[in-house]
mmCIF file of C-alpha atoms in Angstrom:
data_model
loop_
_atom_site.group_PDB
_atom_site.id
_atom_site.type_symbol
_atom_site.label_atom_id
_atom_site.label_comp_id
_atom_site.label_asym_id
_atom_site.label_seq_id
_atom_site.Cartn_x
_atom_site.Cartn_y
_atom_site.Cartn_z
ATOM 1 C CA UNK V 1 133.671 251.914 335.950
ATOM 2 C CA UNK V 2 132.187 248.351 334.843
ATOM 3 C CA UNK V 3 131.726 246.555 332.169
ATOM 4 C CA UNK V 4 130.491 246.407 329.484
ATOM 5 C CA UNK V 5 132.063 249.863 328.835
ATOM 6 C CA UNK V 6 131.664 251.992 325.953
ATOM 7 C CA UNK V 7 134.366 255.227 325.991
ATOM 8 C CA UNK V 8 134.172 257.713 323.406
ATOM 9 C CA UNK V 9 136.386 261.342 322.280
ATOM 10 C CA UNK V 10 134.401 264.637 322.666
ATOM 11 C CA UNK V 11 130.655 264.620 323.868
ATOM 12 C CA UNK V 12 129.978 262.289 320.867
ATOM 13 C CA UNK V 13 126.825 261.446 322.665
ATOM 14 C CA UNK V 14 125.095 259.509 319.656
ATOM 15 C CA UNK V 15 127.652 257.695 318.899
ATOM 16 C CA UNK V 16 128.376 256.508 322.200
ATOM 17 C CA UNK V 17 124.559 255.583 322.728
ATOM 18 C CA UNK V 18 124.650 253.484 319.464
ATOM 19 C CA UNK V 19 127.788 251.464 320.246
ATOM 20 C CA UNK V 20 126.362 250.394 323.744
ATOM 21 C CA UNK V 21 123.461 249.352 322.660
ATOM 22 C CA UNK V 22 124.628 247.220 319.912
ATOM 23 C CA UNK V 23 126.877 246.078 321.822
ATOM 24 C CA UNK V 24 124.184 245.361 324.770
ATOM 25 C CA UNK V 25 120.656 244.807 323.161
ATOM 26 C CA UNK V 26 121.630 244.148 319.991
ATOM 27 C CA UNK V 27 124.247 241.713 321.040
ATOM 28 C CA UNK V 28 126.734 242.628 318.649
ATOM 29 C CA UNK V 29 130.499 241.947 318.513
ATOM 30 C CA UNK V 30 132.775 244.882 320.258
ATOM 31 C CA UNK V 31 134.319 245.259 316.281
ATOM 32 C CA UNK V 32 130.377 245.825 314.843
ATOM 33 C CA UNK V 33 129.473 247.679 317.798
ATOM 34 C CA UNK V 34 132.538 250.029 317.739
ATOM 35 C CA UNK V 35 131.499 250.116 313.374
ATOM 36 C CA UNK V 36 127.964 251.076 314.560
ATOM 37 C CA UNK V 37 129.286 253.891 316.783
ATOM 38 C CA UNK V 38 132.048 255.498 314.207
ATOM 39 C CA UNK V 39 129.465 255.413 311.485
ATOM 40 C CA UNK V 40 126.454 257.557 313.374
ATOM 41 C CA UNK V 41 129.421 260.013 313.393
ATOM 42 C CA UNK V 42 130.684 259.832 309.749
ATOM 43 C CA UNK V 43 126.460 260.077 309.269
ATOM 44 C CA UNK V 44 126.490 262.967 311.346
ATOM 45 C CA UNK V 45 129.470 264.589 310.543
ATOM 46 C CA UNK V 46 130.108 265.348 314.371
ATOM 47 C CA UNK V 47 132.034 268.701 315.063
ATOM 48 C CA UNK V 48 132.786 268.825 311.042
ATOM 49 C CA UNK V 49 135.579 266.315 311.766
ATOM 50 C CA UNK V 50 134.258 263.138 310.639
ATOM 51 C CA UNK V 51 132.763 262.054 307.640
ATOM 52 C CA UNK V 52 132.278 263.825 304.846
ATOM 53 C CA UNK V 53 131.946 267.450 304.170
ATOM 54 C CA UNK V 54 134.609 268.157 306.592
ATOM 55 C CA UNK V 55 138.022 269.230 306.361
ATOM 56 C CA UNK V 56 138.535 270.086 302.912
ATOM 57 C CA UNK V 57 142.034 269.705 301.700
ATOM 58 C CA UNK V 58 144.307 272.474 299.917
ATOM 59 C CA UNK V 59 142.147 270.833 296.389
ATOM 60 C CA UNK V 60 139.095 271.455 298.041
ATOM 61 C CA UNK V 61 138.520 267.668 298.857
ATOM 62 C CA UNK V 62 137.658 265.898 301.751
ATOM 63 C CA UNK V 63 138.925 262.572 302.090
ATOM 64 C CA UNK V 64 138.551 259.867 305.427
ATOM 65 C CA UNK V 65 140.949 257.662 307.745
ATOM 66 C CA UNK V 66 139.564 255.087 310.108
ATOM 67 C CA UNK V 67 141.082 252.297 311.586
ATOM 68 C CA UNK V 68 139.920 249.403 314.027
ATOM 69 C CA UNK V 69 141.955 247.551 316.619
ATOM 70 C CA UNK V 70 140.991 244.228 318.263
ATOM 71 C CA UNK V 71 142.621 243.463 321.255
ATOM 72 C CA UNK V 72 142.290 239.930 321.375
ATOM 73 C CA UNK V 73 143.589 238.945 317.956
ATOM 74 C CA UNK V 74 145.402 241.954 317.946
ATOM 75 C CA UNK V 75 144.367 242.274 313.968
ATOM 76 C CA UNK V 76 143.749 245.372 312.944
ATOM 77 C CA UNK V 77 142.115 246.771 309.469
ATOM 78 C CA UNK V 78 142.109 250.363 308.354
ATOM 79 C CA UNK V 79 142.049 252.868 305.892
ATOM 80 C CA UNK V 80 143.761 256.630 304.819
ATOM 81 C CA UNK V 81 143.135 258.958 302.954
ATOM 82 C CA UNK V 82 140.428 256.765 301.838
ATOM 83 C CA UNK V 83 138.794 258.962 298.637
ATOM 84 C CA UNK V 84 134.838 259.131 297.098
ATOM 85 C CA UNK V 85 133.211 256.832 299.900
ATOM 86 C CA UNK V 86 131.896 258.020 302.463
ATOM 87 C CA UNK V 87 131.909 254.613 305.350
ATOM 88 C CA UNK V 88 135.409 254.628 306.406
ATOM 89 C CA UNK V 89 134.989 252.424 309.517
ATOM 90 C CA UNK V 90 132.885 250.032 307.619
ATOM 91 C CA UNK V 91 135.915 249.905 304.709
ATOM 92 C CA UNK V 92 138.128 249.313 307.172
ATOM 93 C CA UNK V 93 135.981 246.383 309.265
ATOM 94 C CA UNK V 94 136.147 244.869 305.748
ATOM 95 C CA UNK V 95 139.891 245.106 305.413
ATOM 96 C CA UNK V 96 139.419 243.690 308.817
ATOM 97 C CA UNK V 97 137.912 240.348 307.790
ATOM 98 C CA UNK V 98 138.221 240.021 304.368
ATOM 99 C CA UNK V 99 142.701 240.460 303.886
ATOM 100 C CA UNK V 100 145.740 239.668 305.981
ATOM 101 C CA UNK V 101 146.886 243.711 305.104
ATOM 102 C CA UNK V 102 146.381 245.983 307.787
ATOM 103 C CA UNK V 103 145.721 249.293 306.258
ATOM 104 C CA UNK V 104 144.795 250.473 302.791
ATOM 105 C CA UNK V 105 145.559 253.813 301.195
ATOM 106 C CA UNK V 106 144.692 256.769 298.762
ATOM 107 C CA UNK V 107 142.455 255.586 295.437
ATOM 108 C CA UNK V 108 143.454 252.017 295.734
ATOM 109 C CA UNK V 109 141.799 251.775 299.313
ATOM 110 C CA UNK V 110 138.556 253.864 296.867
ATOM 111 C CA UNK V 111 139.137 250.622 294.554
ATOM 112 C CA UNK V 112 138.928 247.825 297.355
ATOM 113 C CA UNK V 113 135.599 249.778 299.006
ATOM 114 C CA UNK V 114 134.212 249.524 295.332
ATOM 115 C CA UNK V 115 135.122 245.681 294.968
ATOM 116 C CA UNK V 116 133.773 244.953 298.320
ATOM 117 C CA UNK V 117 130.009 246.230 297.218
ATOM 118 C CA UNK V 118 130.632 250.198 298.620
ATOM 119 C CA UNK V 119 129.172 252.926 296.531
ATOM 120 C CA UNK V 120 131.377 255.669 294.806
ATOM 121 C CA UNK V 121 130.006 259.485 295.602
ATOM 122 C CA UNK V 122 131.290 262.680 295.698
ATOM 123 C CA UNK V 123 131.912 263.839 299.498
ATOM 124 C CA UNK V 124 132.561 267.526 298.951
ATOM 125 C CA UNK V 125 129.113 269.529 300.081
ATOM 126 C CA UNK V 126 128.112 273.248 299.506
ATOM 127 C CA UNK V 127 129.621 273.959 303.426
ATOM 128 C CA UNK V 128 133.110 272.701 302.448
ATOM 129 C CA UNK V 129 133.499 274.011 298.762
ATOM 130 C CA UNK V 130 132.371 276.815 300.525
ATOM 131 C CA UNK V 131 134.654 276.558 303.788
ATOM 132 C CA UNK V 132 137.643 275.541 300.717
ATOM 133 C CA UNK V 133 136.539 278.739 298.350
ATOM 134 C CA UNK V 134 136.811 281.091 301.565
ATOM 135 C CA UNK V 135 140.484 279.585 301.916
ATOM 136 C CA UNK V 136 141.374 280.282 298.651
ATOM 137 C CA UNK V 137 140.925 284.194 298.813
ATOM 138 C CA UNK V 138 142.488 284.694 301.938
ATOM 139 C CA UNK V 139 145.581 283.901 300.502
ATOM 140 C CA UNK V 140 145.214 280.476 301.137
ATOM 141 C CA UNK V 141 145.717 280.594 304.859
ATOM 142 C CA UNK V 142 146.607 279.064 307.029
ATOM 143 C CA UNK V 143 148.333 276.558 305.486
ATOM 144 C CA UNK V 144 150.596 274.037 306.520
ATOM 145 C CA UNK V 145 154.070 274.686 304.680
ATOM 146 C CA UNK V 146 156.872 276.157 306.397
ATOM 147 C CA UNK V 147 157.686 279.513 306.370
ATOM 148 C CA UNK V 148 161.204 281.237 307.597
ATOM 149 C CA UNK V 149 161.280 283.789 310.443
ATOM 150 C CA UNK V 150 163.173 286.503 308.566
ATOM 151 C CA UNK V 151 160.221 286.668 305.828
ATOM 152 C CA UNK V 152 157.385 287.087 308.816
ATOM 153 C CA UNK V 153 159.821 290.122 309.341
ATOM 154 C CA UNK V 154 159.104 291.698 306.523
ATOM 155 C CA UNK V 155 154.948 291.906 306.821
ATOM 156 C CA UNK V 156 155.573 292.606 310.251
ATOM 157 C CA UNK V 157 156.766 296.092 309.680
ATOM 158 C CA UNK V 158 154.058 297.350 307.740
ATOM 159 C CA UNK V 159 154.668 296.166 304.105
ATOM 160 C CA UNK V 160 151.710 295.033 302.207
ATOM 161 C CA UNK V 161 151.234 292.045 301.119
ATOM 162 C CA UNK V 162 151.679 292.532 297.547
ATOM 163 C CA UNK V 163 154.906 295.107 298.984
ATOM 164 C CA UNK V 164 156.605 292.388 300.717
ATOM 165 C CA UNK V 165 156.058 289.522 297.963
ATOM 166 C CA UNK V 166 157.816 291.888 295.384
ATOM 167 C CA UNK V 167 160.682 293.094 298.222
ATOM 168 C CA UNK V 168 161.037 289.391 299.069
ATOM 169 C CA UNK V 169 161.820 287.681 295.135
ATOM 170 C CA UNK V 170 164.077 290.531 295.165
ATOM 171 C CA UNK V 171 166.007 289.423 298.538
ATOM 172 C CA UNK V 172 165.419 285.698 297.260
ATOM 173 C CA UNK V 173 166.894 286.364 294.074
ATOM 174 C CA UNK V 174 170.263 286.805 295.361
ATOM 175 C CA UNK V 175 170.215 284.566 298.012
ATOM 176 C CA UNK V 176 167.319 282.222 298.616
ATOM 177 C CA UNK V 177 168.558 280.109 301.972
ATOM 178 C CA UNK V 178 168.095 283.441 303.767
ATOM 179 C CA UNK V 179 164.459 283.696 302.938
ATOM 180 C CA UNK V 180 162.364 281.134 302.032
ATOM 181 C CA UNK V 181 162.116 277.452 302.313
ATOM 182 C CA UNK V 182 159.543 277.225 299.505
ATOM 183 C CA UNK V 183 158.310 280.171 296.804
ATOM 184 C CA UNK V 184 156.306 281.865 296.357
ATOM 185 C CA UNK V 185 155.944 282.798 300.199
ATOM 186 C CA UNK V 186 153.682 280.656 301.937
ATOM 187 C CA UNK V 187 152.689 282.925 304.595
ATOM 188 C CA UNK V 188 150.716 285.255 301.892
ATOM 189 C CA UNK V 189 150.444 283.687 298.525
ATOM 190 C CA UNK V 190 148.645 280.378 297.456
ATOM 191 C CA UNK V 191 150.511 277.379 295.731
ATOM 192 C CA UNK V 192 152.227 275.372 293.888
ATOM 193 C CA UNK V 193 155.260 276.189 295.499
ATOM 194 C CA UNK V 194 158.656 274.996 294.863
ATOM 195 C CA UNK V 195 161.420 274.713 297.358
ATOM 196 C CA UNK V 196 164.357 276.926 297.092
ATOM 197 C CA UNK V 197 167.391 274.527 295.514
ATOM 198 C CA UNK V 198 167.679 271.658 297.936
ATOM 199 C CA UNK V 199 171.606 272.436 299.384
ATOM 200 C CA UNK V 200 170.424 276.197 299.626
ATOM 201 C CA UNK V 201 167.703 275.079 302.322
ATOM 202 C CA UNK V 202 169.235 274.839 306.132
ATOM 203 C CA UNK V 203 168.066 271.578 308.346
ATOM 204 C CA UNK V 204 164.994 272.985 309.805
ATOM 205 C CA UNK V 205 165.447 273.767 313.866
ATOM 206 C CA UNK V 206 162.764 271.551 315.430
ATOM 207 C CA UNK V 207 159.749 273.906 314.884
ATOM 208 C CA UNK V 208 156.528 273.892 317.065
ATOM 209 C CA UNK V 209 155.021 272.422 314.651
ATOM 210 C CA UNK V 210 151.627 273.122 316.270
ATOM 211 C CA UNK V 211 152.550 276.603 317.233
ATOM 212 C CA UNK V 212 149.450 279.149 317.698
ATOM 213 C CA UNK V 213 149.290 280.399 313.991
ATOM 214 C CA UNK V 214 149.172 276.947 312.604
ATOM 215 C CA UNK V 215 146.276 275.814 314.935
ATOM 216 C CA UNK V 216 144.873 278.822 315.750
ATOM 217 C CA UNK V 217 141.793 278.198 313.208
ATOM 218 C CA UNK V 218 138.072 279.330 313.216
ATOM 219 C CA UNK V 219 136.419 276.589 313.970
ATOM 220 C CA UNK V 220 137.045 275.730 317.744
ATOM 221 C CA UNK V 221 140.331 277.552 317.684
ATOM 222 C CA UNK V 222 141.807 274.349 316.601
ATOM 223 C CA UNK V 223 142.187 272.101 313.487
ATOM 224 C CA UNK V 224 143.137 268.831 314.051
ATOM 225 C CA UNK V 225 142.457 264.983 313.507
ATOM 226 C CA UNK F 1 137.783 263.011 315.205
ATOM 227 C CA UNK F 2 136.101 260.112 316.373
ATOM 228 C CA UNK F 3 138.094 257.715 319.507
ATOM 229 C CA UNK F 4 135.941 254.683 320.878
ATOM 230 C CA UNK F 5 137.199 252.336 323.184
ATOM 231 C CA UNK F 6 134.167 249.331 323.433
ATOM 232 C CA UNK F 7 134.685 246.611 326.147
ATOM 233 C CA UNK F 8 132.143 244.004 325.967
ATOM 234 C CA UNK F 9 130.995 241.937 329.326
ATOM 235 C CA UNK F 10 133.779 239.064 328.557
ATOM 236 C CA UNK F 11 136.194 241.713 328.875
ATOM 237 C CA UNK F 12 136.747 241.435 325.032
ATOM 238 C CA UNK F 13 138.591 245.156 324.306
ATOM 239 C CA UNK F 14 138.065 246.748 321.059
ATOM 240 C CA UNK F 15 139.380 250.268 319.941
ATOM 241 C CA UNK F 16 138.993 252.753 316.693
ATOM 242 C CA UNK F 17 138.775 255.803 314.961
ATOM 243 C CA UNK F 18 136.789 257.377 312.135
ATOM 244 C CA UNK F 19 138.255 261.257 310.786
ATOM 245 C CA UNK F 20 138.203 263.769 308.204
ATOM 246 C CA UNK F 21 141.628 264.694 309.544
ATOM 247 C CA UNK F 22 142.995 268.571 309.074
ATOM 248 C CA UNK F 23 141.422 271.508 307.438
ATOM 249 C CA UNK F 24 143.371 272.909 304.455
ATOM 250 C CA UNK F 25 145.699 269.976 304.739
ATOM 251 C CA UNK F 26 148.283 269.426 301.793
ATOM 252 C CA UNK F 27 146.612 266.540 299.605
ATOM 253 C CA UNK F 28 147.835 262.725 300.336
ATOM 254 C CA UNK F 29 148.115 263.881 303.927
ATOM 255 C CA UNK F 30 147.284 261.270 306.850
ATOM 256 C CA UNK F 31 147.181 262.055 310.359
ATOM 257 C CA UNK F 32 147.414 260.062 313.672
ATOM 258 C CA UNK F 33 143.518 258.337 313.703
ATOM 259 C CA UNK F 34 144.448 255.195 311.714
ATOM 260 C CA UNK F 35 148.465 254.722 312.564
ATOM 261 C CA UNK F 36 147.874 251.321 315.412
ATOM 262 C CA UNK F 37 149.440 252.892 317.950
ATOM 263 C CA UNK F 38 148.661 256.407 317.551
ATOM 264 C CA UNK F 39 145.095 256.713 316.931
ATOM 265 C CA UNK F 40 144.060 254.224 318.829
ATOM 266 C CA UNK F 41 145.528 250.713 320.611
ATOM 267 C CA UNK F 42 143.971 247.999 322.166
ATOM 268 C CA UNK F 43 144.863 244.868 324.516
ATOM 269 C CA UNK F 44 142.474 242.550 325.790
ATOM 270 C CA UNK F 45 144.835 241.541 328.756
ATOM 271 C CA UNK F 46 145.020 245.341 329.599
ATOM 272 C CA UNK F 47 142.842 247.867 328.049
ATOM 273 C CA UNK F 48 142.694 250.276 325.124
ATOM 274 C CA UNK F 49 143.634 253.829 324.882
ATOM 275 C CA UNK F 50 142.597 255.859 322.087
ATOM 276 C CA UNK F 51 144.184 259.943 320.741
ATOM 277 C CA UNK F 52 142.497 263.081 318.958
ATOM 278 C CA UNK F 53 144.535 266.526 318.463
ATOM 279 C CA UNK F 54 147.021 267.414 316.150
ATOM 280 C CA UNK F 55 147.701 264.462 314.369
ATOM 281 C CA UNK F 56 151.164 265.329 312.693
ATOM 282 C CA UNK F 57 152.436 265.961 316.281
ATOM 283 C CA UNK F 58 150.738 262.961 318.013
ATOM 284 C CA UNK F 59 151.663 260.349 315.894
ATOM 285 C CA UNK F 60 155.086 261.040 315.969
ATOM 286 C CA UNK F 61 155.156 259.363 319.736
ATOM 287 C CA UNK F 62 152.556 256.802 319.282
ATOM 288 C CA UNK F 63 150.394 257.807 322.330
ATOM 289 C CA UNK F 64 147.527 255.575 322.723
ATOM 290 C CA UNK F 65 150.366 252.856 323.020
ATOM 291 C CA UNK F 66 152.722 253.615 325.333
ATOM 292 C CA UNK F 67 149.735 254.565 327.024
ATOM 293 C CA UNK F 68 148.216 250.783 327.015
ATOM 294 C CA UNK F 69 151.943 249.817 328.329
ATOM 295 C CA UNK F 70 151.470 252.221 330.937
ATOM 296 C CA UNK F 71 148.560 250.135 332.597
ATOM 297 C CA UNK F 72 150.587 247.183 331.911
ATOM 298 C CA UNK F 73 153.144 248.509 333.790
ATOM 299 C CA UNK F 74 150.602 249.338 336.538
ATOM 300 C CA UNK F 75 149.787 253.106 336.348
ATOM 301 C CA UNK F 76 146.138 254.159 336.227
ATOM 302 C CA UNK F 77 144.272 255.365 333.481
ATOM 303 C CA UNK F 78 144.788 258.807 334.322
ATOM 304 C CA UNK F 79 148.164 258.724 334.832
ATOM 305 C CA UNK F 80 148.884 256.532 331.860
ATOM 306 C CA UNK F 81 147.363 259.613 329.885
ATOM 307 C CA UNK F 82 148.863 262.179 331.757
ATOM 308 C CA UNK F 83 152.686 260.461 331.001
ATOM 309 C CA UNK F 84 151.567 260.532 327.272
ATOM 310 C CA UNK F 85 150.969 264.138 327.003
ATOM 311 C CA UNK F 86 153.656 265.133 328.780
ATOM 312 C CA UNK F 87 156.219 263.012 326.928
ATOM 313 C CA UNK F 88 154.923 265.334 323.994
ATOM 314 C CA UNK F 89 154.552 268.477 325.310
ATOM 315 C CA UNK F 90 158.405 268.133 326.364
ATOM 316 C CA UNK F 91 158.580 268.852 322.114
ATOM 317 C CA UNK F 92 155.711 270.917 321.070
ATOM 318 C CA UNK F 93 154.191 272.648 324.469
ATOM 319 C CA UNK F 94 151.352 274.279 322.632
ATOM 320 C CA UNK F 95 150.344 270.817 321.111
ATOM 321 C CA UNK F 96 146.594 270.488 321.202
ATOM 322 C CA UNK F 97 144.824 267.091 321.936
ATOM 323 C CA UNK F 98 143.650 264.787 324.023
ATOM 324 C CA UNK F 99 143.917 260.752 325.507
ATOM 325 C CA UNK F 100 141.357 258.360 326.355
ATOM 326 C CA UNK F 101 142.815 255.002 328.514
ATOM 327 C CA UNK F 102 140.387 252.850 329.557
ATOM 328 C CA UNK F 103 141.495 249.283 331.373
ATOM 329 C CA UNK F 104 140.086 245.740 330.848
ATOM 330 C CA UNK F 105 137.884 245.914 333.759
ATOM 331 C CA UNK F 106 136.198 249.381 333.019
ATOM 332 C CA UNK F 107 138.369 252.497 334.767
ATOM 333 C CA UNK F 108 138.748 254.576 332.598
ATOM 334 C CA UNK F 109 140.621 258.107 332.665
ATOM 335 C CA UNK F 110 141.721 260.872 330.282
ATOM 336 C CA UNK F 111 144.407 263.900 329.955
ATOM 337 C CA UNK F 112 144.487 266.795 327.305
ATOM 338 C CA UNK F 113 146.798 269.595 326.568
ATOM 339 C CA UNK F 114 146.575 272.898 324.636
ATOM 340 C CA UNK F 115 142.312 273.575 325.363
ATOM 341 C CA UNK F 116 140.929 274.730 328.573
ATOM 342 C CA UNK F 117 138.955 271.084 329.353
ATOM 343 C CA UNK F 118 138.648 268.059 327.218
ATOM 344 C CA UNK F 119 135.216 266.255 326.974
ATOM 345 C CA UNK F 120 134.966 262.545 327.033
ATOM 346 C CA UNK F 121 131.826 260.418 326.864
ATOM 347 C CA UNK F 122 131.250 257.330 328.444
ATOM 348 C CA UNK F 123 128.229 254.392 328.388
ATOM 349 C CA UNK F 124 129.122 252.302 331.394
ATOM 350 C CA UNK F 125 127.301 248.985 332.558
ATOM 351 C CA UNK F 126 127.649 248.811 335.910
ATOM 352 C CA UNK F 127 126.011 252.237 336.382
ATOM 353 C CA UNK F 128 123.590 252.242 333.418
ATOM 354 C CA UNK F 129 120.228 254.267 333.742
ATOM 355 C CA UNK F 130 119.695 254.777 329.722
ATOM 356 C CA UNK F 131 122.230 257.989 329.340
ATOM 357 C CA UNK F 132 125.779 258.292 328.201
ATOM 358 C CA UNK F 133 127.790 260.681 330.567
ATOM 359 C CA UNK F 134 130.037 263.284 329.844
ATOM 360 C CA UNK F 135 133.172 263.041 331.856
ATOM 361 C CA UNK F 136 135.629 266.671 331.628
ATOM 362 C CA UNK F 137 138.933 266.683 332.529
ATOM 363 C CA UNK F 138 141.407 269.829 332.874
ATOM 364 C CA UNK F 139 144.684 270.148 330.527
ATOM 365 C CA UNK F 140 147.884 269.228 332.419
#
């Protein structure tokens, strides 16, 4: 390899193009050329995981992290969960340059886009209300809460749903710790749940937390950042 | 998830990321992309590595910079990425994601775990003819 050197996740071709050329013919800063890249992707939504549209959460939202790292100054600016805009790397160039904080978060880093001249907008589309209502009536899975072995038991030998929900509050009833870490059961029913009484609950053996059902997704088998 | 390393002709190393993060997540949940050290890292006197997978794992071992002290510490870029995943996969072996390293002067190398190949693109100056390339590597 040589420089200059532009490296990029996934065959994010576009966005690779854009950030060498800014970088090159447009003679552009590595932090603006790296913005230029990130943002054909956020514009294109690349593989449904960046930008908006993507990724809806259990409310049927999307929201957007970014974050940008120079190695010289070793500053860094950058946002989470950053709500109703849709230019995360640009947010974060700005929290970049224009504070001394390195990341912003939630609806106040929604506020500080706004003050710095951003535009509020909705970033739910038809194909992730969609993707979200889909969710919704299959039970809401998957779904990222935990769920106890002994309950995956119980649908395992042939109850329905519906037959091992009502068998299961039953068990639970008289003694929760042996069933469920939150109710109602995670593994078939939707939210809001609520944990079973704090002491009940055993420490939780070191779970994969990326095991095969949790990952195991439609889109590209896998569902991740 | 978007992971760019840029390296300007100085030698000037920049790294970021841009994400939606998880599908069906649990609201006010944040993954790896914008945590320095997870998402991505950079070091002008060494090089940059940058993460994508399954951010609740990932960030829990801060990847992209162990994987920058790596190549301080004089492993490759390859390697540097390989050590990374492995250090996680000693905790969750069915992890899925991936590792970009790239060092100051342009090497650059990745690892994955969890997928069959992992896809990385590259623009690279000293062997530019107008076209990014797309670079595969096989999970460890």
């Amino acid at each position: 390899g040589g420089l200059p050197l532009v490296v990029t996740t996934w065959r994010f071709l576009n966005a690779t193009l854009q950030a060498y050329q800014s970088l090159t013919v447009g003679e552009f800063d590595p932090i603006d050329a790296l913005v230029e890249g990130c943002s054909v992707c956020e514009r294109e939504q690349c593989d449904g995981t960046v930008g908006y549209g993507g990724s809806p959460d259990e409310t049927g939202e999307t929201t957007l992290d970014a974050m940008l790292m120079d190695g010289t100054t070793m500053d860094i600016g950058a946002v989470a969960a950053l709500r109703e805009v849709k230019h995360a790397a640009a947010v974060a160039k700005y929290v970049l340059r224009n504070t001394r904080h390195t990341m912003l978060a939630g609806s106040q880093a929604t506020d500080f886009a706004l003050q710095m001249g951003f535009r509020r907008e909705t970033l739910q589309t038809d194909e992730s209300r969609a993707m979200w209502e889909q969710w919704k009536a299959n039970h809401c899975q998957p779904n990222f809460w935990r769920v106890s072995n002994a309950h995956c038991v119980c649908v395992l030998v042939g109850f329905s749903y519906l037959g091992a929900q009502t068998i299961l509050s039953q068990i639970a009833q008289k003694d929760r710790s042996i069933i469920e870490n939150v109710i109602p059961s995670p593994s078939m029913s939707c939210g809001p749940y609520e944990p079973v009484s704090a002491n009940a609950v055993r420490s939780n053996p070191p779970e994969d937390a990326s095991d095969p059902d949790r990952t195991d997704f439609s889109f590209g088998r896998y569902n991740h950042d | 998830t978007i992971s760019m390393i840029v390296i300007d002709q100085t030698g000037h190393v920049v790294a970021g990321t841009s994400t939606n993060g998880a599908r069906h997540k649990i609201p006010g949940r944040v993954g790896d992309s914008p945590i320095p050290g997870a998402g991505a890292y950079a070091d002008s006197e060494v090089g940059a590595a940058v993460a994508t997978g399954d951010g609740d794992v990932m960030m829990r071992f801060l990847p992209a910079l162990l994987a920058v002290e790596g190549l301080r510490n004089g492993q490759g870029p390859s390697e540097a990425a390989e050590r990374q995943i492995k250090r996680i996969t000693k905790y969750y072996p069915t992890f899925a994601g991936g590792i970009v390293v790239a060092t100051k002067d342009g090497r650059h190398g990745a690892a994955c775990n969890g997928m069959a190949e992992f896809p990385y693109s590259v623009a690279d100056g000293s062997d530019w003819q107008g076209e990014v390339k797309v670079y595969t590597v096989k999970c460890v």
